[in-house]
Amino acid sequence: RLIKPTELLDAWAKAWVERKHVTSRWYYFCQNPKRLVEDLALDLDVTAGRSKEKSNFAFTGAIAANRLSPLLTQIDVAELAISSSAEELAKNVGLKPAEKGSNVILIERSGASELFQQYSQQEGAWFTSPFIQYLDLLNGRGRNAELAAQLRRDILRV
């Protein structure tokens, strides 16, 4: 057991924010933006031919964290941590490049962020661990800091 888990999480958060990840912005057509996760997950699974055992993509950031600890009324951008090429994944799913008006952000990375991914039967989607979701909320966008504080308090309990 950790004696000072808060200090460890704070140190990890500081190192995480300083890391540079390759990110790209894309547009995914979704008739109902409230079903962005479900529709995108279905297309990703069908395209990749994946089973429910392991995935090379997982939802993270605000759209994932808000499902664990609801705070925000609407999130219209899905962040996906992927371990493959963004261009290849985007081509296979039919994502269009979009600097403005994007609703999907692909974050290329591997390593610790792939540990402890969780599959949600309800959404039919893979999610990064709550700790990675918390770290990804520290990007300074919108109300992510508020959601991060709530996730840390209610879910991580640190």
Tab-separated table of N, CA, C and O in Angstrom, residues 11 14 18 20 36 50 55 62 78-80 82-83 101 123-124 127 134 143 147:
chain	number	residue	atom	x	y	z
A	11	ALA	N	2.911	13.776	-8.653
A	11	ALA	CA	4.175	13.672	-9.391
A	11	ALA	C	3.931	13.073	-10.782
A	11	ALA	O	4.505	13.533	-11.776
A	14	LYS	N	2.336	15.723	-12.977
A	14	LYS	CA	3.304	16.728	-13.435
A	14	LYS	C	4.124	16.184	-14.609
A	14	LYS	O	4.319	16.870	-15.615
A	18	GLU	N	3.974	17.240	-18.976
A	18	GLU	CA	5.186	17.634	-19.698
A	18	GLU	C	5.459	16.753	-20.917
A	18	GLU	O	6.218	17.145	-21.792
A	20	LYS	N	4.949	14.900	-24.478
A	20	LYS	CA	4.387	15.317	-25.766
A	20	LYS	C	3.865	14.075	-26.489
A	20	LYS	O	4.608	13.149	-26.763
A	36	LEU	N	-22.016	9.476	-29.626
A	36	LEU	CA	-20.714	9.508	-30.288
A	36	LEU	C	-19.848	8.320	-29.875
A	36	LEU	O	-19.267	7.644	-30.712
A	50	ARG	N	-12.185	-6.624	-34.192
A	50	ARG	CA	-11.690	-6.938	-32.854
A	50	ARG	C	-12.700	-7.731	-32.037
A	50	ARG	O	-13.902	-7.567	-32.178
A	55	SER	N	-8.081	-4.212	-27.084
A	55	SER	CA	-8.257	-3.278	-28.180
A	55	SER	C	-7.007	-2.415	-28.323
A	55	SER	O	-6.276	-2.214	-27.363
A	62	ALA	N	-12.341	13.736	-21.280
A	62	ALA	CA	-13.622	14.192	-20.745
A	62	ALA	C	-14.784	13.273	-21.089
A	62	ALA	O	-15.640	13.017	-20.240
A	78	ALA	N	-14.656	13.310	-28.770
A	78	ALA	CA	-14.176	12.037	-28.229
A	78	ALA	C	-12.668	11.965	-28.396
A	78	ALA	O	-12.155	12.154	-29.500
A	79	GLU	N	-11.982	11.731	-27.295
A	79	GLU	CA	-10.532	11.520	-27.345
A	79	GLU	C	-10.279	10.027	-27.283
A	79	GLU	O	-10.847	9.331	-26.447
A	80	LEU	N	-9.434	9.552	-28.181
A	80	LEU	CA	-9.093	8.142	-28.231
A	80	LEU	C	-7.588	7.971	-28.120
A	80	LEU	O	-6.830	8.577	-28.890
A	82	ILE	N	-4.681	5.660	-28.925
A	82	ILE	CA	-4.490	4.571	-29.884
A	82	ILE	C	-3.033	4.147	-29.910
A	82	ILE	O	-2.131	4.949	-29.659
A	83	SER	N	-2.814	2.872	-30.204
A	83	SER	CA	-1.437	2.380	-30.273
A	83	SER	C	-1.007	2.113	-31.709
A	83	SER	O	0.033	1.528	-31.939
A	101	GLY	N	-13.872	22.184	-36.253
A	101	GLY	CA	-15.084	21.377	-36.313
A	101	GLY	C	-14.849	19.901	-36.068
A	101	GLY	O	-15.695	19.075	-36.380
A	123	GLU	N	-21.792	0.698	-23.147
A	123	GLU	CA	-21.420	1.520	-24.298
A	123	GLU	C	-20.860	0.701	-25.457
A	123	GLU	O	-20.741	1.192	-26.563
A	124	GLY	N	-20.467	-0.537	-25.178
A	124	GLY	CA	-19.825	-1.344	-26.208
A	124	GLY	C	-18.487	-0.767	-26.608
A	124	GLY	O	-18.106	-0.808	-27.769
A	127	PHE	N	-12.371	1.750	-22.549
A	127	PHE	CA	-12.004	2.997	-21.892
A	127	PHE	C	-10.654	2.815	-21.213
A	127	PHE	O	-10.351	1.730	-20.706
A	134	TYR	N	-7.956	10.703	-15.769
A	134	TYR	CA	-7.649	11.861	-14.926
A	134	TYR	C	-6.460	12.639	-15.500
A	134	TYR	O	-6.522	13.863	-15.646
A	143	ARG	N	-13.711	22.899	-19.289
A	143	ARG	CA	-13.967	22.625	-17.879
A	143	ARG	C	-13.339	21.310	-17.428
A	143	ARG	O	-13.748	20.720	-16.425
A	147	LEU	N	-13.785	18.690	-13.963
A	147	LEU	CA	-14.099	17.272	-14.074
A	147	LEU	C	-12.982	16.425	-13.476
A	147	LEU	O	-13.243	15.427	-12.800
